[in-house]
Tab-separated table of C-alpha atoms in Angstrom:
chain	number	residue	atom	x	y	z
A	276	MET	CA	24.811	-3.679	61.355
A	277	VAL	CA	25.312	-3.906	57.597
A	278	PHE	CA	23.017	-0.917	57.131
A	279	VAL	CA	24.871	1.076	59.820
A	280	VAL	CA	28.231	0.287	58.231
A	281	ILE	CA	27.031	1.249	54.748
A	282	PHE	CA	25.380	4.427	56.005
A	283	GLY	CA	28.407	5.375	58.086
A	284	GLY	CA	30.717	4.704	55.149
A	285	ALA	CA	28.582	6.867	52.866
A	286	VAL	CA	28.613	9.722	55.383
A	287	ALA	CA	32.372	9.434	55.803
A	288	LEU	CA	32.940	9.352	52.052
A	289	ASN	CA	30.723	12.384	51.539
A	290	TRP	CA	32.610	14.260	54.293
A	291	LEU	CA	35.941	13.331	52.730
A	292	LEU	CA	34.903	14.421	49.242
A	293	SER	CA	33.391	17.627	50.581
A	294	SER	CA	36.603	18.447	52.462
A	295	LEU	CA	39.088	17.879	49.637
A	296	ASN	CA	38.372	21.137	47.816
A	297	SER	CA	38.671	23.029	51.094
A	298	TRP	CA	42.087	21.466	51.674
A	299	LEU	CA	43.127	22.077	48.054
A	300	TYR	CA	42.096	25.721	47.768
A	301	GLU	CA	41.851	27.136	51.291
A	302	THR	CA	44.843	25.707	53.156
A	303	LYS	CA	47.326	27.573	50.976
A	304	LEU	CA	45.661	30.893	51.920
A	305	GLY	CA	46.898	30.730	55.516
A	306	ASP	CA	45.008	32.984	57.909
A	307	LYS	CA	43.136	34.604	55.003
A	308	ARG	CA	40.972	31.513	54.766
A	309	PHE	CA	39.219	32.586	57.974
A	310	SER	CA	37.915	35.759	56.277
A	311	LEU	CA	36.466	33.969	53.248
A	312	PRO	CA	32.711	34.319	52.839
A	313	PRO	CA	30.550	31.355	53.834
A	314	GLY	CA	29.755	28.760	51.217
A	315	ASP	CA	30.278	25.286	49.857
A	316	LEU	CA	33.219	24.260	47.639
A	317	GLY	CA	31.516	21.043	46.551
A	318	TRP	CA	33.269	17.888	45.443
A	319	PRO	CA	36.678	17.557	43.758
A	320	PHE	CA	36.830	18.426	40.057
A	321	ILE	CA	33.112	19.162	39.652
A	322	GLY	CA	32.649	21.577	42.564
A	323	ASN	CA	28.987	22.646	42.603
A	324	MET	CA	28.414	22.216	38.877
A	325	TRP	CA	25.984	19.301	39.218
A	326	SER	CA	23.664	21.203	41.535
A	327	PHE	CA	24.005	24.295	39.304
A	328	LEU	CA	23.071	22.415	36.122
A	329	ARG	CA	20.302	20.486	37.872
A	330	ALA	CA	18.731	23.746	39.068
A	331	PHE	CA	18.992	25.400	35.665
A	332	LYS	CA	17.295	22.472	33.967
A	333	SER	CA	14.429	22.498	36.433
A	334	SER	CA	11.379	24.727	36.669
A	335	ASN	CA	13.082	26.664	39.469
A	336	PRO	CA	16.563	27.768	38.323
A	337	ASP	CA	16.917	30.148	41.258
A	338	SER	CA	16.961	27.183	43.658
A	339	PHE	CA	20.754	27.050	43.186
A	340	ILE	CA	21.328	30.415	44.859
A	341	SER	CA	18.440	29.841	47.257
A	342	SER	CA	20.273	26.812	48.652
A	343	PHE	CA	23.232	29.029	49.601
A	344	VAL	CA	20.926	31.584	51.231
A	345	THR	CA	19.128	28.854	53.192
A	346	ARG	CA	22.343	27.233	54.446
A	347	PHE	CA	24.584	30.257	54.978
A	348	GLY	CA	22.261	33.223	55.433
A	349	ARG	CA	21.581	36.294	53.319
A	350	THR	CA	25.205	37.485	53.191
A	351	GLY	CA	25.070	38.323	49.466
A	352	ILE	CA	28.509	36.781	48.851
A	353	TYR	CA	29.416	33.065	48.894
A	354	LYS	CA	32.419	30.841	48.183
A	355	THR	CA	32.086	27.918	45.769
A	356	VAL	CA	33.881	26.016	43.027
A	357	MET	CA	32.381	26.601	39.578
A	358	PHE	CA	33.624	25.768	36.096
A	359	GLY	CA	36.767	24.200	37.565
A	360	ASN	CA	37.843	27.242	39.610
A	361	PRO	CA	37.544	28.431	43.219
A	362	SER	CA	35.024	31.229	42.978
A	363	ILE	CA	33.074	33.870	44.852
A	364	ILE	CA	29.416	34.413	43.914
A	365	VAL	CA	28.175	37.981	44.403
A	366	THR	CA	24.412	38.518	44.591
A	367	VAL	CA	23.976	42.059	45.992
A	368	SER	CA	24.063	45.376	44.152
A	369	GLU	CA	26.826	47.317	45.890
A	370	ALA	CA	29.354	44.480	45.782
A	371	SER	CA	28.408	43.748	42.160
A	372	ARG	CA	28.990	47.356	41.188
A	373	LYS	CA	32.431	47.342	42.803
A	374	VAL	CA	33.485	44.159	41.030
A	375	LEU	CA	32.306	45.349	37.617
A	376	THR	CA	33.715	48.879	37.778
A	377	ASP	CA	37.076	48.356	39.535
A	378	ASP	CA	39.411	47.543	36.630
A	379	GLU	CA	42.445	48.051	38.865
A	380	ARG	CA	41.600	45.056	41.025
A	381	PHE	CA	39.467	42.857	38.770
A	382	LYS	CA	39.936	41.545	35.243
A	383	PRO	CA	37.828	39.264	33.030
A	384	GLY	CA	37.768	35.759	34.451
A	385	TRP	CA	35.770	33.685	31.999
A	386	PRO	CA	36.192	29.896	32.174
A	387	GLU	CA	38.755	28.298	29.862
A	388	SER	CA	35.940	26.394	28.168
A	389	THR	CA	34.180	29.650	27.249
A	390	MET	CA	37.430	31.176	25.999
A	391	GLU	CA	37.949	28.183	23.723
A	392	LEU	CA	34.506	28.632	22.191
A	393	ILE	CA	34.212	32.423	21.888
A	394	GLY	CA	37.897	33.102	21.158
A	395	ARG	CA	40.943	34.210	23.115
A	396	GLN	CA	41.279	37.318	20.953
A	397	SER	CA	37.673	38.383	21.534
A	398	PHE	CA	36.643	40.955	24.138
A	399	ILE	CA	36.418	38.346	26.903
A	400	GLY	CA	40.090	37.433	26.590
A	401	ILE	CA	42.112	40.519	25.672
A	402	SER	CA	43.885	43.030	27.923
A	403	TYR	CA	42.263	46.177	29.298
A	404	GLU	CA	44.120	48.498	26.913
A	405	GLU	CA	43.432	46.355	23.850
A	406	HIS	CA	39.788	46.031	24.856
A	407	LYS	CA	39.514	49.794	25.274
A	408	ARG	CA	40.947	50.408	21.790
A	409	LEU	CA	38.834	47.812	19.983
A	410	ARG	CA	35.682	48.702	21.876
A	411	ARG	CA	36.071	52.335	20.834
A	412	LEU	CA	36.373	51.186	17.227
A	413	THR	CA	33.559	48.640	17.160
A	414	ALA	CA	31.031	50.136	19.587
A	415	ALA	CA	30.717	53.543	17.923
A	416	PRO	CA	28.813	52.264	14.847
A	417	VAL	CA	26.248	50.390	16.974
A	418	ASN	CA	25.590	52.899	19.788
A	419	GLY	CA	24.034	56.334	20.031
A	420	HIS	CA	21.135	57.888	18.145
A	421	GLU	CA	23.160	59.330	15.278
A	422	ALA	CA	25.016	56.089	14.561
A	423	LEU	CA	21.938	53.869	14.856
A	424	SER	CA	19.679	56.069	12.748
A	425	MET	CA	21.342	54.809	9.582
A	426	TYR	CA	20.215	51.240	10.364
A	427	ILE	CA	16.574	52.059	11.136
A	428	PRO	CA	15.264	51.767	7.529
A	429	TYR	CA	16.933	48.374	7.068
A	430	ILE	CA	15.655	47.073	10.420
A	431	GLU	CA	12.138	48.323	9.666
A	432	ASP	CA	12.100	46.731	6.223
A	433	SER	CA	13.410	43.454	7.662
A	434	VAL	CA	10.829	43.394	10.468
A	435	ILE	CA	7.913	44.201	8.153
A	436	ALA	CA	8.958	41.568	5.625
A	437	ALA	CA	9.436	38.953	8.356
A	438	LEU	CA	6.038	39.597	9.982
A	439	ASN	CA	4.276	39.416	6.618
A	440	LYS	CA	6.060	36.157	5.829
A	441	TRP	CA	5.274	34.605	9.219
A	442	ALA	CA	1.608	35.578	8.995
A	443	ALA	CA	1.342	33.505	5.818
A	444	MET	CA	3.240	30.480	7.173
A	445	GLY	CA	0.774	29.153	9.724
A	446	GLU	CA	2.446	27.668	12.787
A	447	ILE	CA	6.067	28.747	13.163
A	448	GLU	CA	8.961	28.151	15.540
A	449	PHE	CA	8.839	31.688	16.869
A	450	LEU	CA	12.245	31.771	18.546
A	451	THR	CA	13.995	30.284	15.519
A	452	GLU	CA	12.418	32.845	13.200
A	453	LEU	CA	13.270	35.753	15.510
A	454	ARG	CA	16.880	34.632	15.764
A	455	ARG	CA	17.084	34.477	11.982
A	456	LEU	CA	15.688	37.994	11.776
A	457	THR	CA	18.131	39.467	14.304
A	458	PHE	CA	20.998	37.529	12.729
A	459	ARG	CA	20.201	39.024	9.331
A	460	ILE	CA	20.330	42.508	10.872
A	461	ILE	CA	23.687	42.067	12.621
A	462	MET	CA	25.119	40.433	9.490
A	463	ASN	CA	24.145	43.500	7.486
A	464	ILE	CA	25.889	45.812	9.972
A	465	PHE	CA	29.118	43.830	10.100
A	466	LEU	CA	29.359	42.249	6.658
A	467	SER	CA	26.910	44.295	4.525
A	468	SER	CA	25.511	41.188	2.907
A	469	GLU	CA	26.189	37.513	2.480
A	470	SER	CA	24.369	34.755	0.633
A	471	GLU	CA	21.371	33.041	2.217
A	472	GLN	CA	23.414	29.844	2.243
A	473	VAL	CA	26.225	31.440	4.259
A	474	MET	CA	23.789	33.037	6.724
A	475	ALA	CA	21.960	29.731	7.241
A	476	ALA	CA	25.242	27.912	7.846
A	477	LEU	CA	26.444	30.505	10.347
A	478	GLU	CA	23.137	30.600	12.239
A	479	LYS	CA	23.129	26.792	12.544
A	480	GLU	CA	26.679	26.693	13.916
A	481	TYR	CA	25.947	29.501	16.386
A	482	THR	CA	22.996	27.546	17.778
A	483	THR	CA	25.258	24.564	18.483
A	484	LEU	CA	27.972	26.831	19.891
A	485	ASN	CA	25.631	28.404	22.443
A	486	TYR	CA	24.419	25.067	23.811
A	487	GLY	CA	28.068	24.247	24.514
A	488	VAL	CA	28.752	27.556	26.253
A	489	ARG	CA	26.112	26.661	28.850
A	490	ALA	CA	27.206	23.040	29.314
A	491	MET	CA	29.927	21.265	31.276
A	492	ALA	CA	33.248	21.216	29.437
A	493	VAL	CA	33.277	17.515	28.559
A	494	ASN	CA	35.143	17.134	25.283
A	495	LEU	CA	33.842	13.697	24.369
A	496	PRO	CA	31.627	12.697	21.411
A	497	GLY	CA	27.946	13.171	22.156
A	498	PHE	CA	28.417	15.947	24.716
A	499	ALA	CA	27.248	19.507	24.005
A	500	TYR	CA	30.696	20.992	24.581
A	501	HIS	CA	32.319	18.625	22.074
A	502	LYS	CA	29.715	19.590	19.469
A	503	ALA	CA	30.274	23.261	20.271
A	504	LEU	CA	34.029	22.954	19.646
A	505	LYS	CA	33.274	21.498	16.220
A	506	ALA	CA	30.827	24.362	15.577
A	507	ARG	CA	33.533	26.851	16.565
A	508	LYS	CA	35.918	25.241	14.065
A	509	ASN	CA	33.277	25.492	11.335
A	510	LEU	CA	32.568	29.139	12.190
A	511	VAL	CA	36.258	30.013	11.984
A	512	ALA	CA	36.497	28.333	8.574
A	513	ILE	CA	33.489	30.272	7.255
A	514	PHE	CA	34.758	33.598	8.591
A	515	GLN	CA	38.251	32.926	7.278
A	516	SER	CA	36.768	32.489	3.805
A	517	ILE	CA	34.829	35.747	4.205
A	518	VAL	CA	37.937	37.636	5.383
A	519	ASP	CA	40.019	36.240	2.512
A	520	LYS	CA	37.413	37.266	-0.053
A	521	ARG	CA	37.102	40.745	1.461
A	522	ARG	CA	40.871	41.288	1.409
A	523	GLU	CA	41.006	40.186	-2.227
A	524	ARG	CA	38.111	42.454	-3.183
A	525	ARG	CA	39.714	45.431	-1.470
A	526	LYS	CA	42.925	44.860	-3.419
A	527	LYS	CA	41.060	44.869	-6.716
A	528	GLN	CA	38.587	47.606	-5.821
A	529	PRO	CA	40.044	49.830	-3.090
A	530	SER	CA	37.472	52.084	-1.464
A	531	LYS	CA	38.173	55.275	0.458
A	532	SER	CA	35.033	55.016	2.583
A	533	LYS	CA	34.387	52.232	5.097
A	534	GLN	CA	31.373	50.195	4.040
A	535	ASP	CA	30.796	48.080	7.150
A	536	MET	CA	32.405	46.815	10.343
A	537	MET	CA	34.582	44.337	8.455
A	538	ASP	CA	36.229	47.189	6.563
A	539	ALA	CA	36.815	49.028	9.840
A	540	LEU	CA	38.477	45.968	11.389
A	541	LEU	CA	40.715	45.526	8.348
A	542	ASP	CA	41.765	49.196	8.407
A	543	VAL	CA	42.308	49.857	12.127
A	544	GLU	CA	45.895	50.434	13.273
A	545	ASP	CA	47.501	50.756	16.690
A	546	GLU	CA	49.896	53.538	17.666
A	547	HIS	CA	52.749	51.657	15.995
A	548	GLY	CA	50.909	51.130	12.726
A	549	GLY	CA	50.167	47.483	13.459
A	550	LYS	CA	46.944	45.985	12.118
A	551	LEU	CA	44.704	43.216	13.375
A	552	ASN	CA	45.581	39.729	12.166
A	553	ASP	CA	43.012	37.271	10.881
A	554	GLU	CA	42.684	35.491	14.236
A	555	GLN	CA	41.815	38.737	16.006
A	556	ILE	CA	39.306	39.776	13.344
A	557	ILE	CA	37.621	36.373	13.325
A	558	ASP	CA	37.348	36.178	17.122
A	559	ILE	CA	35.763	39.647	17.204
A	560	LEU	CA	33.302	38.598	14.499
A	561	VAL	CA	32.451	35.357	16.314
A	562	MET	CA	31.743	37.310	19.502
A	563	TYR	CA	29.814	40.221	18.015
A	564	LEU	CA	27.614	38.246	15.648
A	565	ASN	CA	26.756	35.830	18.447
A	566	ALA	CA	25.913	38.477	21.040
A	567	GLY	CA	24.260	40.649	18.395
A	568	HIS	CA	21.501	38.201	17.558
A	569	GLU	CA	21.077	35.772	20.478
A	570	SER	CA	20.046	38.257	23.153
A	571	SER	CA	17.830	40.374	20.871
A	572	GLY	CA	16.009	37.314	19.525
A	573	HIS	CA	15.320	35.816	22.941
A	574	ILE	CA	14.278	39.053	24.650
A	575	THR	CA	11.957	39.905	21.743
A	576	MET	CA	10.319	36.482	22.021
A	577	TRP	CA	9.775	36.761	25.766
A	578	THR	CA	8.550	40.360	25.555
A	579	THR	CA	5.992	39.336	22.954
A	580	HIS	CA	4.948	36.380	25.085
A	581	PHE	CA	4.615	38.454	28.256
A	582	LEU	CA	2.453	41.027	26.476
A	583	GLN	CA	0.187	38.314	25.049
A	584	GLN	CA	-0.149	36.806	28.528
A	585	HIS	CA	-1.103	40.186	30.032
A	586	PRO	CA	-3.814	41.832	27.862
A	587	GLU	CA	-3.888	44.997	30.008
A	588	PHE	CA	-0.227	45.718	29.258
A	589	PHE	CA	-0.649	44.643	25.636
A	590	GLN	CA	-3.413	47.222	25.128
A	591	LYS	CA	-1.412	49.929	26.893
A	592	ALA	CA	1.654	49.216	24.759
A	593	LYS	CA	-0.478	49.116	21.601
A	594	ALA	CA	-2.046	52.472	22.432
A	595	GLU	CA	1.410	53.886	22.877
A	596	GLN	CA	2.485	52.691	19.436
A	597	GLU	CA	-0.581	54.366	17.955
A	598	ALA	CA	0.503	57.541	19.782
A	599	ILE	CA	3.981	57.221	18.249
A	600	VAL	CA	2.448	57.195	14.780
A	601	LYS	CA	0.691	60.427	15.769
A	602	ASN	CA	3.998	61.862	17.052
A	603	ARG	CA	3.131	61.682	20.737
A	604	SER	CA	5.253	60.389	23.622
A	605	SER	CA	6.596	56.845	24.119
A	606	TYR	CA	6.245	54.195	26.894
A	607	THR	CA	7.587	50.943	25.463
A	608	GLU	CA	10.945	51.285	27.194
A	609	GLY	CA	9.357	50.096	30.441
A	610	VAL	CA	8.012	46.992	28.693
A	611	ILE	CA	11.477	46.196	27.341
A	612	ASP	CA	13.224	46.895	30.657
A	613	GLU	CA	10.771	44.659	32.501
A	614	SER	CA	11.455	41.824	30.045
A	615	LEU	CA	15.208	42.356	30.368
A	616	ARG	CA	14.854	42.215	34.152
A	617	LEU	CA	12.595	39.178	34.303
A	618	VAL	CA	14.412	37.095	31.690
A	619	THR	CA	17.985	38.186	32.573
A	620	PHE	CA	19.420	36.677	29.400
A	621	SER	CA	23.021	36.942	30.665
A	622	PHE	CA	22.482	35.635	34.178
A	623	VAL	CA	26.134	35.836	35.258
A	624	VAL	CA	29.398	37.531	34.303
A	625	PHE	CA	32.903	36.416	35.265
A	626	ARG	CA	35.767	38.397	36.763
A	627	GLU	CA	39.065	37.430	38.437
A	628	ALA	CA	40.690	39.136	41.413
A	629	LYS	CA	44.087	40.612	40.464
A	630	GLU	CA	44.958	40.968	44.159
A	631	ASP	CA	43.378	40.199	47.517
A	632	VAL	CA	40.220	42.305	47.737
A	633	GLN	CA	38.000	43.102	50.719
A	634	ILE	CA	34.283	43.330	49.895
A	635	SER	CA	31.357	43.286	52.303
A	636	GLY	CA	33.716	42.331	55.126
A	637	TYR	CA	35.040	39.247	53.327
A	638	THR	CA	38.264	38.453	51.465
A	639	ILE	CA	38.292	37.596	47.770
A	640	PRO	CA	41.726	35.961	47.306
A	641	LYS	CA	43.979	36.860	44.398
A	642	GLY	CA	43.346	34.535	41.445
A	643	TRP	CA	39.865	33.473	42.545
A	644	LYS	CA	37.012	33.956	40.087
A	645	VAL	CA	34.133	36.277	40.904
A	646	LEU	CA	30.687	35.512	39.508
A	647	VAL	CA	28.322	38.494	39.523
A	648	TRP	CA	24.894	36.839	39.634
A	649	PHE	CA	22.581	39.184	37.725
A	650	ARG	CA	19.477	37.054	38.328
A	651	SER	CA	19.686	37.666	42.060
A	652	LEU	CA	19.968	41.413	41.485
A	653	HIS	CA	16.994	41.512	39.111
A	654	LEU	CA	14.757	39.249	41.222
A	655	ASP	CA	15.443	40.888	44.586
A	656	PRO	CA	12.019	41.490	46.187
A	657	GLU	CA	13.366	44.453	48.165
A	658	THR	CA	14.158	46.257	44.909
A	659	TYR	CA	11.363	44.806	42.757
A	660	PRO	CA	8.228	43.804	44.723
A	661	ASP	CA	6.683	40.589	43.368
A	662	PRO	CA	9.803	40.059	41.229
A	663	MET	CA	8.447	37.061	39.279
A	664	VAL	CA	5.437	39.062	38.039
A	665	PHE	CA	5.658	40.817	34.666
A	666	ASN	CA	4.701	44.408	35.472
A	667	PRO	CA	5.998	47.142	33.125
A	668	SER	CA	4.222	49.759	35.233
A	669	ARG	CA	6.846	49.307	37.962
A	670	TRP	CA	9.169	51.348	35.718
A	671	ASP	CA	6.896	54.403	35.706
A	672	GLY	CA	9.078	57.097	37.216
A	673	LEU	CA	11.562	54.514	38.516
A	674	THR	CA	15.300	55.199	38.335
A	675	PRO	CA	17.015	51.973	39.496
A	676	LYS	CA	19.635	52.318	42.189
A	677	ALA	CA	23.177	51.756	40.909
A	678	GLY	CA	23.910	48.052	40.608
A	679	THR	CA	20.296	46.857	40.786
A	680	PHE	CA	19.556	46.720	37.042
A	681	LEU	CA	22.393	45.401	34.890
A	682	PRO	CA	20.946	43.657	31.813
A	683	PHE	CA	24.019	44.621	29.781
A	684	GLY	CA	26.622	44.556	32.559
A	685	ALA	CA	28.438	47.615	33.928
A	686	GLY	CA	31.764	49.375	33.866
A	687	SER	CA	34.229	49.440	30.987
A	688	ARG	CA	33.025	46.041	29.748
A	689	THR	CA	29.348	46.915	29.395
A	690	CYS	CA	27.847	45.170	26.351
A	691	PRO	CA	28.788	47.407	23.392
A	692	GLY	CA	25.625	46.566	21.456
A	693	ASN	CA	23.038	47.440	24.101
A	694	ASP	CA	21.581	50.389	22.160
A	695	LEU	CA	21.271	48.304	18.996
A	696	ALA	CA	19.512	45.501	20.887
A	697	LYS	CA	16.930	47.897	22.326
A	698	LEU	CA	16.403	49.487	18.916
A	699	GLU	CA	15.723	46.116	17.280
A	700	ILE	CA	13.262	45.119	19.997
A	701	SER	CA	11.500	48.508	19.877
A	702	ILE	CA	11.035	48.432	16.109
A	703	PHE	CA	9.743	44.859	16.189
A	704	LEU	CA	7.253	45.658	18.952
A	705	HIS	CA	6.076	48.771	17.117
A	706	TYR	CA	4.975	46.921	13.984
A	707	PHE	CA	3.881	43.798	15.825
A	708	LEU	CA	1.635	45.621	18.301
A	709	LEU	CA	0.008	47.767	15.622
A	710	ASN	CA	-0.683	45.046	13.115
A	711	TYR	CA	-0.371	41.507	14.511
A	712	GLU	CA	-1.172	39.126	17.328
A	713	LEU	CA	0.593	35.956	18.409
A	714	GLU	CA	-1.645	32.944	18.919
A	715	ARG	CA	-0.871	29.822	20.910
A	716	LEU	CA	2.678	30.702	21.899
A	717	ASN	CA	3.689	27.798	24.086
A	718	PRO	CA	7.163	28.282	25.565
A	719	GLY	CA	8.062	24.610	25.548
A	720	CYS	CA	11.266	25.338	27.457
A	721	PRO	CA	11.058	23.763	30.900
A	722	LEU	CA	12.946	26.857	32.098
A	723	MET	CA	10.244	29.501	32.107
A	724	TYR	CA	12.509	32.521	32.410
A	725	LEU	CA	15.737	31.203	30.922
A	726	PRO	CA	17.089	31.867	27.445
A	727	HIS	CA	18.445	28.537	26.298
A	728	CYS	CA	15.463	26.868	24.656
A	729	ARG	CA	16.500	23.643	22.998
A	730	PRO	CA	15.394	22.784	19.438
A	731	LYS	CA	12.897	20.163	20.597
A	732	ASP	CA	11.401	22.706	23.026
A	733	ASN	CA	11.148	25.510	20.489
A	734	CYS	CA	8.412	28.016	21.171
A	735	LEU	CA	5.589	27.430	18.713
A	736	GLY	CA	3.100	30.099	17.744
A	737	ARG	CA	1.005	31.532	14.951
A	738	ILE	CA	1.277	35.152	13.761
A	739	ARG	CA	-2.103	36.662	12.805
A	740	ARG	CA	-2.544	40.015	11.054
A	741	VAL	CA	-5.121	42.275	12.734
A	742	SER	CA	-4.801	45.309	10.452
A	743	ASN	CA	-5.123	45.648	6.674
A	744	VAL	CA	-2.226	46.235	4.321
A	745	GLY	CA	-3.343	49.810	3.672
A	746	ALA	CA	-3.047	50.696	7.359
A	747	LEU	CA	0.441	49.204	7.489
A	748	THR	CA	1.491	51.153	4.393
A	749	GLU	CA	0.249	54.394	5.978
A	750	GLN	CA	2.202	53.666	9.175
A	751	ILE	CA	5.397	53.094	7.187
A	752	LYS	CA	4.854	56.333	5.285
A	753	LYS	CA	4.406	58.350	8.486
A	754	ARG	CA	7.445	56.742	10.106
A	755	LYS	CA	9.637	57.596	7.143
A	756	GLU	CA	8.371	61.174	7.178
């Protein structure tokens, strides 16, 4: 009897907790609640965050979405409560494309915790018109062949120097070193140059910041989010010092030509002659420098790892790089696209419905968040057979259907640095494949295809040179010609 009472009480309590969110969020919708997609709103306050975090810290992160498919069918759209908000998860291409490209009915809907860390004046928080203006200003220098060509010599020199250094170091933390390399490149584009001390301080704070972005928003000592808020404060202080020094230098030594992105941000004016204030400039810097090195570093690491794990693709990619030196055609783009697909560094993007929207026969209520789940798009076996297998050859002659391949998002808020990221990865692979091998890379992350390796799980490896210095010098000479 005692067991029956305890069991019955537990079932009743679970039912009560599971029903509270439905009462809180659905009752107010009236008859519209009957056209919501199927799903599970979870428990009060936490929603489905525990099951989400548990899945993403396991060896099978896709079990979170799989649980919805198993319980509610393959509808491609599910209701839930995530990051403190009633939300709709979208996992199919056509619905994802509509959400990302319809600026009339959807706006950015990032969680408050993310806004606090990245900045309310960054691209994830500003209005459509302001985003359009600032994107036009900041994206032009980091997109397109003509704009990017000016950075190629610096990126090449940085990659060559880094590979030479790593080859002499013995065992290295490969991810850490790659992030330092990509951070140095984005720093050069935005700030021309800063001291090694400043770059090391910024890179350290960004690492802490990113752990908090992917954690529950618990602002108590010891929690990742609390540490991330402190890192954000430190980043703002460092950037404020940089902005102050740049303003002072420009007063003493005015220059007619813009030297880097910082100068462009200081000079830009709106139609009324208004300029960006320090908060706006700093939030844009926080966002760009973070996105500009995190994704490139991680994707480069995983691409290198995948190639080392698959010798047939390694040799094919290496032969292609030798062909590039001889001015023949290129193939590496498929290798990069396959890594972008398989890793899916940005696994989700947030929007918010500006009005009631009908998609796939279901209602997305005004004010509800919409989570476009890129991992489901990129690992759909109907689009990509054997989706968990690294196979660059699948891209031979393949033009992905709209909405099925979105490594940098879609619509007006597509990642503005996507061309720069691919350029960095391509240049690294070129010199790595021709001259080096990576030994004993052991991705210690328990999350095989997820980006957020922790420091204690850092991916260890050893860079070994396989060509002589003379061959490398000849390659550099031909590239420059």
